[in-house]
Every structure is written in C-alpha cells, then in structure tokens.
mmCIF file of C-alpha atoms in Angstrom:
data_model
loop_
_atom_site.group_PDB
_atom_site.id
_atom_site.type_symbol
_atom_site.label_atom_id
_atom_site.label_comp_id
_atom_site.label_asym_id
_atom_site.label_seq_id
_atom_site.Cartn_x
_atom_site.Cartn_y
_atom_site.Cartn_z
ATOM 1 C CA MET B 5 -24.687 -46.563 -59.728
ATOM 2 C CA ASP B 6 -27.475 -48.744 -60.257
ATOM 3 C CA THR B 7 -28.824 -50.898 -57.523
ATOM 4 C CA GLY B 8 -30.410 -54.216 -57.411
ATOM 5 C CA PRO B 9 -33.887 -55.051 -56.183
ATOM 6 C CA VAL B 10 -32.936 -56.952 -53.103
ATOM 7 C CA ALA B 11 -35.282 -57.142 -50.098
ATOM 8 C CA LYS B 12 -33.802 -57.573 -46.778
ATOM 9 C CA GLU B 13 -34.843 -57.256 -43.119
ATOM 10 C CA ASP B 14 -33.208 -55.445 -40.308
ATOM 11 C CA VAL B 15 -30.355 -54.452 -42.653
ATOM 12 C CA ALA B 16 -26.987 -53.233 -41.023
ATOM 13 C CA GLY B 17 -25.114 -50.384 -42.339
ATOM 14 C CA PRO B 18 -21.486 -49.643 -42.055
ATOM 15 C CA VAL B 19 -20.189 -48.651 -38.634
ATOM 16 C CA ALA B 20 -17.815 -45.721 -37.955
ATOM 17 C CA VAL B 21 -15.561 -45.310 -35.090
ATOM 18 C CA GLN B 22 -13.008 -42.931 -34.012
ATOM 19 C CA ALA B 23 -10.262 -42.417 -31.476
ATOM 20 C CA ASP B 24 -7.229 -40.203 -30.694
ATOM 21 C CA ARG B 25 -4.411 -40.911 -33.032
ATOM 22 C CA ASP B 26 -1.877 -40.757 -30.154
ATOM 23 C CA ALA B 27 -3.636 -43.124 -27.836
ATOM 24 C CA ALA B 28 -1.765 -45.956 -26.463
ATOM 25 C CA ASP B 29 -4.512 -48.494 -27.021
ATOM 26 C CA LEU B 30 -5.717 -46.974 -30.164
ATOM 27 C CA ALA B 31 -6.335 -50.471 -32.094
ATOM 28 C CA ASP B 32 -8.389 -51.687 -28.763
ATOM 29 C CA ARG B 33 -10.487 -48.456 -28.789
ATOM 30 C CA LEU B 34 -11.237 -48.736 -32.647
ATOM 31 C CA LEU B 35 -11.954 -52.711 -32.331
ATOM 32 C CA ALA B 36 -14.591 -52.016 -29.494
ATOM 33 C CA GLY B 37 -16.728 -50.615 -32.177
ATOM 34 C CA LEU B 38 -15.748 -52.591 -35.147
ATOM 35 C CA ARG B 39 -16.434 -56.169 -33.785
ATOM 36 C CA ALA B 40 -19.875 -55.470 -33.388
ATOM 37 C CA ALA B 41 -20.231 -54.934 -37.059
ATOM 38 C CA ASP B 42 -18.599 -58.152 -37.960
ATOM 39 C CA PRO B 43 -16.757 -56.424 -40.647
ATOM 40 C CA GLY B 44 -15.592 -58.044 -44.015
ATOM 41 C CA LEU B 45 -13.843 -54.624 -44.820
ATOM 42 C CA VAL B 46 -12.270 -52.015 -42.705
ATOM 43 C CA LEU B 47 -11.072 -48.708 -44.116
ATOM 44 C CA VAL B 48 -8.889 -46.877 -41.622
ATOM 45 C CA PHE B 49 -8.315 -42.924 -42.267
ATOM 46 C CA GLY B 50 -5.828 -40.820 -40.451
ATOM 47 C CA ALA B 51 -2.784 -42.811 -39.329
ATOM 48 C CA ALA B 52 0.471 -42.412 -41.329
ATOM 49 C CA GLY B 53 3.612 -43.960 -41.769
ATOM 50 C CA GLU B 54 4.727 -46.529 -39.040
ATOM 51 C CA GLY B 55 1.545 -45.769 -37.044
ATOM 52 C CA LEU B 56 -0.686 -46.864 -40.039
ATOM 53 C CA ALA B 57 1.363 -49.912 -40.436
ATOM 54 C CA LYS B 58 1.238 -51.021 -36.687
ATOM 55 C CA LEU B 59 -2.409 -50.101 -36.648
ATOM 56 C CA GLY B 60 -3.191 -52.166 -39.536
ATOM 57 C CA GLY B 61 -1.311 -55.248 -38.154
ATOM 58 C CA ASP B 62 -3.237 -54.957 -34.863
ATOM 59 C CA LEU B 63 -6.493 -54.839 -36.557
ATOM 60 C CA GLN B 64 -5.699 -57.770 -38.911
ATOM 61 C CA ALA B 65 -4.488 -59.826 -35.781
ATOM 62 C CA ALA B 66 -7.798 -59.242 -34.149
ATOM 63 C CA LEU B 67 -10.353 -59.473 -36.999
ATOM 64 C CA PRO B 68 -11.124 -62.545 -39.002
ATOM 65 C CA PRO B 69 -8.067 -63.194 -41.757
ATOM 66 C CA GLU B 70 -10.538 -62.730 -44.611
ATOM 67 C CA CYS B 71 -11.315 -59.154 -43.478
ATOM 68 C CA VAL B 72 -9.951 -56.900 -46.071
ATOM 69 C CA ILE B 73 -8.391 -53.783 -44.024
ATOM 70 C CA CYS B 74 -7.281 -50.780 -46.211
ATOM 71 C CA GLY B 75 -6.301 -46.939 -45.157
ATOM 72 C CA CYS B 76 -4.529 -44.061 -45.821
ATOM 73 C CA SER B 77 -3.215 -40.936 -44.123
ATOM 74 C CA SER B 78 -5.324 -37.842 -44.218
ATOM 75 C CA ALA B 79 -5.585 -33.910 -44.043
ATOM 76 C CA GLY B 80 -8.300 -34.190 -41.531
ATOM 77 C CA GLU B 81 -10.926 -36.739 -40.635
ATOM 78 C CA ILE B 82 -14.684 -37.131 -40.720
ATOM 79 C CA GLY B 83 -15.889 -39.096 -37.919
ATOM 80 C CA PRO B 84 -19.214 -39.840 -35.821
ATOM 81 C CA CYS B 85 -19.172 -36.018 -34.668
ATOM 82 C CA GLY B 86 -18.287 -34.536 -37.903
ATOM 83 C CA TYR B 87 -14.646 -32.818 -38.647
ATOM 84 C CA SER B 88 -11.759 -33.675 -36.503
ATOM 85 C CA SER B 89 -7.993 -33.697 -36.846
ATOM 86 C CA GLY B 90 -5.370 -35.801 -34.934
ATOM 87 C CA SER B 91 -7.459 -38.787 -34.825
ATOM 88 C CA VAL B 92 -8.095 -42.131 -36.591
ATOM 89 C CA VAL B 93 -11.532 -42.802 -38.126
ATOM 90 C CA ALA B 94 -12.084 -46.760 -38.902
ATOM 91 C CA ILE B 95 -15.333 -47.748 -41.034
ATOM 92 C CA GLY B 96 -16.565 -51.462 -40.584
ATOM 93 C CA PHE B 97 -18.441 -52.859 -43.390
ATOM 94 C CA PRO B 98 -20.620 -55.918 -42.229
ATOM 95 C CA ARG B 99 -19.481 -59.186 -44.142
ATOM 96 C CA SER B 100 -23.334 -59.718 -44.122
ATOM 97 C CA SER B 101 -23.683 -57.207 -46.725
ATOM 98 C CA PHE B 102 -20.628 -56.290 -48.191
ATOM 99 C CA ARG B 103 -18.087 -58.566 -50.236
ATOM 100 C CA ALA B 104 -14.422 -56.604 -50.908
ATOM 101 C CA GLU B 105 -11.237 -57.455 -52.465
ATOM 102 C CA ALA B 106 -8.112 -55.021 -52.746
ATOM 103 C CA ILE B 107 -4.988 -54.470 -54.785
ATOM 104 C CA MET B 108 -2.176 -52.207 -54.807
ATOM 105 C CA LEU B 109 -1.334 -50.284 -57.987
ATOM 106 C CA ARG B 110 2.332 -49.538 -57.506
ATOM 107 C CA ASN B 111 5.006 -47.176 -59.072
ATOM 108 C CA LEU B 112 2.845 -44.142 -59.781
ATOM 109 C CA ALA B 113 5.944 -42.287 -60.784
ATOM 110 C CA THR B 114 6.450 -44.215 -64.031
ATOM 111 C CA LEU B 115 3.004 -45.081 -64.995
ATOM 112 C CA PRO B 116 2.873 -48.814 -65.727
ATOM 113 C CA VAL B 117 -0.482 -48.238 -67.484
ATOM 114 C CA SER B 118 -0.597 -51.770 -69.420
ATOM 115 C CA ASP B 119 0.462 -53.548 -66.116
ATOM 116 C CA TRP B 120 -2.277 -51.889 -64.257
ATOM 117 C CA MET B 121 -4.932 -52.692 -66.702
ATOM 118 C CA ALA B 122 -3.956 -56.519 -66.918
ATOM 119 C CA MET B 123 -4.358 -56.495 -62.776
ATOM 120 C CA LEU B 124 -7.601 -54.531 -62.886
ATOM 121 C CA ARG B 125 -9.403 -56.612 -65.448
ATOM 122 C CA ARG B 126 -7.828 -59.975 -63.860
ATOM 123 C CA MET B 127 -9.185 -58.890 -60.519
ATOM 124 C CA HIS B 128 -12.662 -58.112 -61.751
ATOM 125 C CA ARG B 129 -12.983 -61.552 -63.709
ATOM 126 C CA ASN B 130 -11.715 -63.331 -60.362
ATOM 127 C CA PHE B 131 -13.865 -61.336 -58.149
ATOM 128 C CA GLY B 132 -16.872 -62.847 -60.176
ATOM 129 C CA PRO B 133 -19.539 -60.204 -59.448
ATOM 130 C CA ASP B 134 -22.947 -61.158 -58.641
ATOM 131 C CA ALA B 135 -25.449 -59.385 -61.030
ATOM 132 C CA ALA B 136 -28.017 -59.212 -58.149
ATOM 133 C CA ARG B 137 -25.957 -56.856 -56.136
ATOM 134 C CA SER B 138 -24.555 -53.329 -56.634
ATOM 135 C CA GLN B 139 -20.931 -53.171 -57.486
ATOM 136 C CA PHE B 140 -18.413 -50.092 -57.167
ATOM 137 C CA GLY B 141 -14.919 -49.157 -57.024
ATOM 138 C CA LEU B 142 -13.037 -47.435 -54.133
ATOM 139 C CA LEU B 143 -9.797 -45.424 -54.916
ATOM 140 C CA LEU B 144 -7.083 -44.514 -52.510
ATOM 141 C CA VAL B 145 -4.171 -43.001 -53.963
ATOM 142 C CA ASP B 146 -0.929 -41.106 -53.036
ATOM 143 C CA GLY B 147 -1.958 -37.352 -52.899
ATOM 144 C CA VAL B 148 1.436 -35.887 -53.601
ATOM 145 C CA ALA B 149 2.655 -38.294 -56.370
ATOM 146 C CA GLY B 150 0.597 -36.284 -58.791
ATOM 147 C CA GLN B 151 -0.691 -39.045 -61.269
ATOM 148 C CA GLU B 152 -4.351 -39.166 -60.244
ATOM 149 C CA ASP B 153 -5.627 -38.031 -63.671
ATOM 150 C CA ALA B 154 -3.792 -40.783 -65.533
ATOM 151 C CA LEU B 155 -4.755 -43.253 -62.989
ATOM 152 C CA VAL B 156 -8.462 -42.627 -63.148
ATOM 153 C CA SER B 157 -8.366 -42.734 -66.861
ATOM 154 C CA THR B 158 -6.794 -46.160 -66.885
ATOM 155 C CA ILE B 159 -9.181 -47.683 -64.302
ATOM 156 C CA GLU B 160 -11.895 -46.164 -66.369
ATOM 157 C CA ALA B 161 -10.736 -47.671 -69.486
ATOM 158 C CA ALA B 162 -10.008 -51.138 -67.828
ATOM 159 C CA LEU B 163 -13.273 -51.344 -65.996
ATOM 160 C CA PRO B 164 -15.870 -49.332 -67.843
ATOM 161 C CA ALA B 165 -18.829 -50.843 -66.346
ATOM 162 C CA VAL B 166 -17.703 -50.376 -62.670
ATOM 163 C CA PRO B 167 -18.384 -46.971 -61.323
ATOM 164 C CA VAL B 168 -15.311 -45.687 -59.193
ATOM 165 C CA LEU B 169 -14.825 -42.910 -56.632
ATOM 166 C CA GLY B 170 -12.129 -41.911 -54.152
ATOM 167 C CA GLY B 171 -9.975 -39.704 -52.589
ATOM 168 C CA SER B 172 -6.225 -38.520 -52.716
ATOM 169 C CA ALA B 173 -4.355 -39.426 -49.268
ATOM 170 C CA GLY B 174 -3.318 -36.168 -47.453
ATOM 171 C CA ASP B 175 -0.573 -35.293 -45.155
ATOM 172 C CA ALA B 176 -2.187 -32.463 -42.983
ATOM 173 C CA LEU B 177 -1.188 -29.309 -45.114
ATOM 174 C CA ASP B 178 2.390 -30.343 -45.302
ATOM 175 C CA PHE B 179 2.220 -31.752 -48.997
ATOM 176 C CA ARG B 180 5.260 -33.741 -48.476
ATOM 177 C CA GLN B 181 4.375 -37.548 -48.100
ATOM 178 C CA THR B 182 1.209 -39.615 -47.868
ATOM 179 C CA THR B 183 0.908 -43.199 -47.065
ATOM 180 C CA LEU B 184 -1.352 -46.038 -47.824
ATOM 181 C CA LEU B 185 -2.247 -49.672 -46.346
ATOM 182 C CA VAL B 186 -3.376 -52.681 -47.992
ATOM 183 C CA ASP B 187 -2.664 -56.418 -47.067
ATOM 184 C CA GLY B 188 -0.578 -55.302 -44.262
ATOM 185 C CA GLU B 189 1.809 -53.292 -46.411
ATOM 186 C CA VAL B 190 2.466 -49.554 -45.913
ATOM 187 C CA THR B 191 3.690 -47.484 -48.925
ATOM 188 C CA SER B 192 3.960 -44.317 -50.905
ATOM 189 C CA ASN B 193 3.849 -43.539 -54.615
ATOM 190 C CA ALA B 194 0.963 -46.202 -54.872
ATOM 191 C CA ALA B 195 -2.668 -46.721 -54.926
ATOM 192 C CA VAL B 196 -5.098 -49.104 -53.514
ATOM 193 C CA PHE B 197 -8.102 -50.285 -55.565
ATOM 194 C CA LEU B 198 -10.910 -52.012 -53.869
ATOM 195 C CA LEU B 199 -13.769 -53.762 -55.614
ATOM 196 C CA VAL B 200 -16.859 -53.787 -53.452
ATOM 197 C CA GLU B 201 -20.056 -55.586 -53.637
ATOM 198 C CA THR B 202 -23.205 -54.900 -51.601
ATOM 199 C CA ASP B 203 -26.927 -55.899 -51.603
ATOM 200 C CA LEU B 204 -27.716 -52.546 -50.069
ATOM 201 C CA ALA B 205 -28.723 -49.622 -52.220
ATOM 202 C CA VAL B 206 -26.044 -47.472 -53.134
ATOM 203 C CA SER B 207 -25.951 -43.795 -54.604
ATOM 204 C CA GLU B 208 -23.001 -41.583 -55.380
ATOM 205 C CA VAL B 209 -22.992 -38.006 -53.941
ATOM 206 C CA THR B 210 -21.272 -35.230 -55.316
ATOM 207 C CA PHE B 211 -21.111 -31.673 -54.152
ATOM 208 C CA ALA B 212 -19.134 -28.420 -55.014
ATOM 209 C CA HIS B 213 -19.926 -25.000 -53.707
ATOM 210 C CA PHE B 214 -18.520 -22.862 -56.584
ATOM 211 C CA SER B 215 -19.929 -21.177 -59.866
ATOM 212 C CA PRO B 216 -17.887 -19.465 -62.487
ATOM 213 C CA THR B 217 -17.247 -15.740 -62.645
ATOM 214 C CA GLU B 218 -16.722 -13.766 -65.816
ATOM 215 C CA THR B 219 -13.033 -13.390 -65.451
ATOM 216 C CA ARG B 220 -10.740 -15.934 -67.445
ATOM 217 C CA ALA B 221 -7.178 -16.448 -67.612
ATOM 218 C CA VAL B 222 -5.091 -18.171 -70.003
ATOM 219 C CA VAL B 223 -2.184 -20.478 -69.079
ATOM 220 C CA THR B 224 0.732 -18.982 -71.106
ATOM 221 C CA ALA B 225 3.480 -21.397 -69.640
ATOM 222 C CA ALA B 226 2.972 -24.607 -67.651
ATOM 223 C CA ILE B 227 5.087 -27.711 -66.769
ATOM 224 C CA PRO B 228 2.252 -30.385 -67.118
ATOM 225 C CA ASP B 229 4.285 -33.005 -65.296
ATOM 226 C CA LYS B 230 4.913 -31.144 -62.106
ATOM 227 C CA ARG B 231 1.004 -29.691 -62.243
ATOM 228 C CA ARG B 232 2.511 -26.112 -62.397
ATOM 229 C CA ILE B 233 1.437 -22.994 -63.939
ATOM 230 C CA VAL B 234 4.582 -20.511 -64.686
ATOM 231 C CA GLU B 235 2.412 -18.020 -66.550
ATOM 232 C CA LEU B 236 -0.990 -16.781 -66.566
ATOM 233 C CA ASN B 237 -1.883 -14.115 -69.337
ATOM 234 C CA ALA B 238 2.010 -13.983 -70.153
ATOM 235 C CA GLU B 239 2.613 -12.577 -66.405
ATOM 236 C CA PRO B 240 4.252 -14.447 -63.768
ATOM 237 C CA ALA B 241 1.592 -16.732 -62.748
ATOM 238 C CA ALA B 242 1.404 -16.039 -58.774
ATOM 239 C CA GLU B 243 1.505 -12.273 -59.581
ATOM 240 C CA GLU B 244 -1.456 -12.194 -62.019
ATOM 241 C CA TYR B 245 -3.636 -14.681 -59.918
ATOM 242 C CA ALA B 246 -3.214 -12.023 -57.101
ATOM 243 C CA ARG B 247 -4.081 -9.337 -59.250
ATOM 244 C CA ILE B 248 -7.304 -10.800 -60.819
ATOM 245 C CA ILE B 249 -8.504 -11.883 -57.371
ATOM 246 C CA GLY B 250 -7.639 -8.200 -55.961
ATOM 247 C CA LEU B 251 -4.964 -9.413 -53.284
ATOM 248 C CA ALA B 252 -1.442 -8.758 -52.585
ATOM 249 C CA MET B 253 1.061 -11.566 -52.984
ATOM 250 C CA GLN B 254 1.700 -11.736 -49.374
ATOM 251 C CA ASP B 255 -1.963 -12.534 -48.737
ATOM 252 C CA LEU B 256 -2.135 -15.573 -50.813
ATOM 253 C CA THR B 257 -2.627 -18.655 -48.549
ATOM 254 C CA PRO B 258 -4.298 -21.834 -48.886
ATOM 255 C CA THR B 259 -7.497 -20.202 -47.356
ATOM 256 C CA GLU B 260 -7.502 -17.642 -50.076
ATOM 257 C CA PHE B 261 -6.828 -20.224 -52.735
ATOM 258 C CA ALA B 262 -10.213 -22.169 -51.446
ATOM 259 C CA ARG B 263 -12.184 -18.768 -51.880
ATOM 260 C CA HIS B 264 -10.879 -18.003 -55.216
ATOM 261 C CA PRO B 265 -10.740 -21.208 -57.198
ATOM 262 C CA LEU B 266 -9.514 -21.546 -60.800
ATOM 263 C CA LEU B 267 -11.992 -23.518 -62.902
ATOM 264 C CA LEU B 268 -11.639 -25.659 -66.007
ATOM 265 C CA ARG B 269 -14.659 -25.970 -68.185
ATOM 266 C CA MET B 270 -15.517 -29.508 -69.364
ATOM 267 C CA GLY B 271 -18.678 -30.117 -71.614
ATOM 268 C CA ARG B 272 -21.305 -28.154 -69.535
ATOM 269 C CA ARG B 273 -19.572 -28.428 -66.108
ATOM 270 C CA HIS B 274 -16.856 -26.467 -64.547
ATOM 271 C CA HIS B 275 -14.450 -28.371 -62.162
ATOM 272 C CA VAL B 276 -11.588 -26.978 -59.917
ATOM 273 C CA ARG B 277 -8.125 -26.951 -60.805
ATOM 274 C CA ALA B 278 -7.085 -26.197 -57.027
ATOM 275 C CA ILE B 279 -3.852 -24.235 -55.974
ATOM 276 C CA SER B 280 -1.884 -26.156 -53.509
ATOM 277 C CA GLU B 281 0.945 -23.579 -52.783
ATOM 278 C CA LEU B 282 3.235 -20.709 -54.420
ATOM 279 C CA THR B 283 6.345 -21.894 -56.077
ATOM 280 C CA GLU B 284 9.639 -20.234 -55.358
ATOM 281 C CA ASP B 285 9.781 -18.821 -58.918
ATOM 282 C CA GLY B 286 6.327 -17.229 -58.509
ATOM 283 C CA GLY B 287 4.546 -20.082 -60.064
ATOM 284 C CA LEU B 288 1.400 -21.924 -58.955
ATOM 285 C CA SER B 289 1.389 -25.526 -58.157
ATOM 286 C CA LEU B 290 -1.859 -27.357 -58.680
ATOM 287 C CA MET B 291 -3.518 -30.423 -57.525
ATOM 288 C CA SER B 292 -4.524 -31.364 -60.681
ATOM 289 C CA SER B 293 -3.213 -31.833 -64.115
ATOM 290 C CA ILE B 294 -2.679 -28.454 -66.386
ATOM 291 C CA ASP B 295 -1.311 -27.754 -69.836
ATOM 292 C CA THR B 296 -0.255 -24.502 -71.641
ATOM 293 C CA GLY B 297 -3.297 -22.850 -73.515
ATOM 294 C CA THR B 298 -5.809 -24.042 -71.123
ATOM 295 C CA VAL B 299 -8.516 -21.456 -70.463
ATOM 296 C CA LEU B 300 -9.347 -21.190 -66.693
ATOM 297 C CA THR B 301 -12.293 -19.167 -65.214
ATOM 298 C CA LEU B 302 -12.069 -17.354 -61.729
ATOM 299 C CA GLY B 303 -14.536 -19.156 -59.556
ATOM 300 C CA ARG B 304 -16.589 -17.743 -56.753
ATOM 301 C CA SER B 305 -17.718 -19.525 -53.636
ATOM 302 C CA ASP B 306 -21.427 -20.338 -53.173
ATOM 303 C CA ASP B 307 -23.457 -21.418 -50.189
ATOM 304 C CA MET B 308 -21.395 -24.475 -48.806
ATOM 305 C CA THR B 309 -24.096 -25.997 -46.204
ATOM 306 C CA GLN B 310 -27.609 -25.480 -47.861
ATOM 307 C CA GLY B 311 -26.576 -26.891 -51.250
ATOM 308 C CA PHE B 312 -24.968 -29.954 -49.474
ATOM 309 C CA ALA B 313 -27.976 -30.578 -47.252
ATOM 310 C CA GLU B 314 -30.081 -30.521 -50.399
ATOM 311 C CA ALA B 315 -27.851 -32.880 -52.130
ATOM 312 C CA LEU B 316 -28.430 -35.374 -49.211
ATOM 313 C CA GLU B 317 -32.014 -34.870 -48.764
ATOM 314 C CA ALA B 318 -32.351 -35.624 -52.571
ATOM 315 C CA LEU B 319 -31.210 -39.335 -51.892
ATOM 316 C CA PRO B 320 -34.363 -41.754 -52.526
ATOM 317 C CA ARG B 321 -34.323 -42.688 -48.759
ATOM 318 C CA PRO B 322 -32.265 -41.780 -45.443
ATOM 319 C CA PRO B 323 -28.647 -43.191 -45.751
ATOM 320 C CA LEU B 324 -27.454 -45.737 -43.330
ATOM 321 C CA MET B 325 -24.177 -44.067 -43.716
ATOM 322 C CA VAL B 326 -22.367 -41.983 -46.290
ATOM 323 C CA LEU B 327 -18.491 -42.714 -47.094
ATOM 324 C CA GLY B 328 -17.388 -39.197 -47.730
ATOM 325 C CA PHE B 329 -14.086 -38.067 -49.587
ATOM 326 C CA ASP B 330 -14.100 -34.120 -48.914
ATOM 327 C CA CYS B 331 -11.315 -31.769 -50.123
ATOM 328 C CA ILE B 332 -9.331 -30.193 -47.493
ATOM 329 C CA LEU B 333 -9.756 -26.796 -49.386
ATOM 330 C CA ARG B 334 -13.559 -27.161 -48.747
ATOM 331 C CA ARG B 335 -12.629 -27.608 -44.850
ATOM 332 C CA LEU B 336 -10.443 -24.467 -45.233
ATOM 333 C CA ALA B 337 -13.232 -22.721 -46.747
ATOM 334 C CA LEU B 338 -15.870 -23.722 -43.990
ATOM 335 C CA GLU B 339 -13.208 -22.894 -41.186
ATOM 336 C CA ARG B 340 -12.748 -19.239 -42.524
ATOM 337 C CA ALA B 341 -16.487 -18.731 -43.111
ATOM 338 C CA GLY B 342 -17.209 -19.893 -39.459
ATOM 339 C CA LEU B 343 -19.235 -22.870 -40.896
ATOM 340 C CA MET B 344 -17.135 -25.910 -39.433
ATOM 341 C CA ASP B 345 -19.743 -26.608 -36.744
ATOM 342 C CA THR B 346 -22.527 -26.232 -39.056
ATOM 343 C CA MET B 347 -21.276 -28.644 -41.538
ATOM 344 C CA SER B 348 -20.135 -31.059 -38.899
ATOM 345 C CA GLU B 349 -23.512 -31.037 -37.360
ATOM 346 C CA MET B 350 -24.709 -32.194 -41.239
ATOM 347 C CA PHE B 351 -22.328 -34.890 -41.236
ATOM 348 C CA THR B 352 -23.569 -36.298 -38.078
ATOM 349 C CA ARG B 353 -27.295 -35.895 -39.141
ATOM 350 C CA TYR B 354 -26.435 -37.686 -42.494
ATOM 351 C CA ARG B 355 -24.147 -40.269 -40.942
ATOM 352 C CA VAL B 356 -21.062 -39.060 -43.041
ATOM 353 C CA ALA B 357 -17.681 -40.514 -42.148
ATOM 354 C CA GLY B 358 -14.436 -40.449 -44.304
ATOM 355 C CA PHE B 359 -11.457 -37.953 -44.638
ATOM 356 C CA ASN B 360 -10.248 -34.656 -45.925
ATOM 357 C CA THR B 361 -8.407 -35.322 -49.394
ATOM 358 C CA TYR B 362 -5.901 -33.655 -51.596
ATOM 359 C CA GLY B 363 -8.263 -34.429 -54.443
ATOM 360 C CA GLU B 364 -11.210 -36.341 -55.354
ATOM 361 C CA GLN B 365 -12.214 -39.047 -57.945
ATOM 362 C CA HIS B 366 -15.552 -39.653 -59.650
ATOM 363 C CA SER B 367 -16.955 -40.218 -62.962
ATOM 364 C CA GLY B 368 -13.452 -41.179 -64.378
ATOM 365 C CA MET B 369 -12.271 -37.636 -63.475
ATOM 366 C CA HIS B 370 -9.705 -36.444 -60.848
ATOM 367 C CA VAL B 371 -11.242 -32.951 -59.283
ATOM 368 C CA ASN B 372 -10.440 -30.721 -56.593
ATOM 369 C CA GLN B 373 -12.694 -28.887 -53.696
ATOM 370 C CA THR B 374 -15.539 -31.196 -54.063
ATOM 371 C CA PHE B 375 -17.169 -33.523 -51.747
ATOM 372 C CA VAL B 376 -17.387 -36.944 -53.192
ATOM 373 C CA GLY B 377 -19.231 -39.746 -51.433
ATOM 374 C CA VAL B 378 -21.296 -42.858 -51.604
ATOM 375 C CA ALA B 379 -24.568 -43.375 -49.706
ATOM 376 C CA PHE B 380 -25.629 -46.864 -48.479
ATOM 377 C CA MET B 381 -29.268 -47.261 -48.108
ATOM 378 C CA PRO B 382 -31.705 -50.178 -47.062
ATOM 379 C CA PRO B 383 -32.438 -52.264 -50.202
ATOM 380 C CA PHE B 384 -35.281 -51.428 -52.360
ATOM 381 C CA PRO B 385 -38.312 -53.819 -52.431
ATOM 382 C CA GLU B 386 -38.604 -56.245 -55.079
ATOM 383 C CA GLY B 387 -39.638 -54.725 -58.331
ATOM 384 C CA GLU B 388 -38.827 -51.068 -57.131
ATOM 385 C CA ALA B 389 -36.465 -49.653 -59.843
ATOM 386 C CA HIS B 390 -33.889 -47.260 -59.010
ATOM 387 C CA ASN B 391 -31.102 -45.314 -61.003
ATOM 388 C CA ALA B 392 -28.667 -43.870 -58.755
ATOM 389 C CA ALA B 393 -26.775 -40.635 -59.633
#
C-alpha cells in the first residue's frame, strides 16, 4: 500500500473496545468506548446469528446514520488484552480520518462473478477516491462456503489498483455456519467488501510461522469443489498424511494439523493449504482450494513470537493500531506451545485488534495459518516518501 504525504497534528487512530458476548447490556458497553472515537466506520467481531443482528441494530440506532457498521462471527477474538473467546470486539474508525463504504457480495455458492465485478467497479467509481489519501479494501467472507479463492481473484481483477486484505468469518471450531453483517442485514453464503480511505499512513503486515521440509506428497485424487483431498501418493489421504508426519490416525487433531501444515509453492513462496478436518471416507478437508496433481510440501513450525515481533518492529513508525486477521490454526499452535500469553502481550504492545479466522486474504490470494493485518500510523510529513509492503 502507498501512503500519501499528509501532515496532521494530534492524529487519533482507531479505537478497540471489548465486552462479554452474553452481557445483557452488550451494546451499551461497546458504545461507551466507541462514542469517544466519533466513528465513521465500526467493525464488530465475535457475535453470530441473531445476536449479531441485534447488536448491529442497537449500534446503528445509537450512532450517526452515516456510520458504516459491518462485522462477522469469529473463531476467537483479539481485543485490547490480546486473545479471547466468548467476547465481542468492536473497532471504531474516527470519521475525522476515515471514510468507508460497504456492499454485500451475495450467492457465493453460484459465483455470480460478472455481477460482482460490475458492483465493485460501480462502487469504486461512485466512491470517488481522493488521490491524496490512502485507499484499501477490506474483505469479510463466509468461512465455510469455500469460495474465497474465486472471490479474491474476482476482486483483484475488478479493482487491480486497490490493495485488499481480510479474513474468513469463523464459527469457533464447528465449521458449520458463519454470519456476516452489513447495513443492518445478517446473512451467510456471502461476503462483505469495504472500500476505506484514510489520511493516516497505512502498511500491510503479514506473518507466517512455517518453512518447507524435504518431504513432499502428490495429490493423486481430489474433489476441488469441496476442497477435499481423497488420495495422497495414491494412498487414502488421511492415512498417508498421518504416516508422513509420524502419527497414528487417531492422533490427528486440529492442533496437529496446525503443527504439520501442507504447503503449496507459488513462485518463490510457500503458502499453507490448511487441513480443517478428516472426512468420513478417510480424506482431508482443506480450508483452501486444491486440485489433483498438486505437489504439496510438508511444513514445519518456526518461531511464532520473535518473528512476529520483528515484522511489527519493521514498521516505519509505531502503529496507532493494527487491524488483524489471524488464522485459528495459528492460535491453536500457540496454545499447544504454551505461547498464548506471550502473543497476547505482543498484541497488546502493538495495539492489535481483530479476530481469529478460517482463512486470510491478501495480495490477491486466499491463504491459511497466516497473520494478515493493516497497521495505521501517523501521517508522514510533507515530502517524506514511503512505500508500504
């Protein structure tokens, strides 16, 4: 992302607030912190179904009508004190520094690509971007519909000049149904796309804690539309996966999937094709697309905390806040390693807020087991150039 050279005194960044999901006065608790930000955009993570619908309505009734309110269910939350569960995190973006517009991209199952592209282009044209401000897109998408790969490719084709990042809505670890909110409507089988413009400096932050090993496996049978591997190396997929990681079938759990990811090489980089669960017929359900003939590499977990700190320290200046989309499999791996508190402390130190996802989107790709975020920083002084990663 590129940032414009805008100077501004006493810049206010986004504000993150959090409350128990089951609190009777949930909206009031969140509003107590949001009102101080005078938000033009509010993102809500953690509530689901009718609870998300009610919360959206309560917030809209109490905030200015022009405030854009969007959100989704999650597999966990990242709040002011780091990782949490059973809560709702709301992030208010001050309208003094942010402008946003949101649309719903419906019917993921049927992939109405032409309609989506027309909507996106019309939205961008009507939004009227200010060339002196930074612009980016945010994507919240149903995490069990299985269409993220096609969706992000469509958005990149429609809006090639707009950097887009986001996360797939979660459902704890149930993988059954996720929900999304925009314009007071809650639905599934859809995505929410936001265009956001700001006079703050912005920089994308991505971090994945894995590296490839020498072990490779060929997908010899797959069901692409279900993201399912049926066979690896001409053997039942789950059995062969268990063999190459050195475990018994009965010991395969989401935590072990996180520790032993399958990687797909694209260009010079490897990206995780994360496993969500075993299928009844001995296959592997993935959280990203897969095809027969794909060569996968077994990955190994690297340092999950030091590398993350280095990525944040590499920012050109300390962030006012980092909006984060963090894969649930990363959180499970951290939990097993006893590093949850360490990572939560880092999230607090660098002012990270967001949610645990079923997948992440950036650079025109859908990935897994990755942290994807956007850091908001004070504007750079007039004449100081900066090219964000």
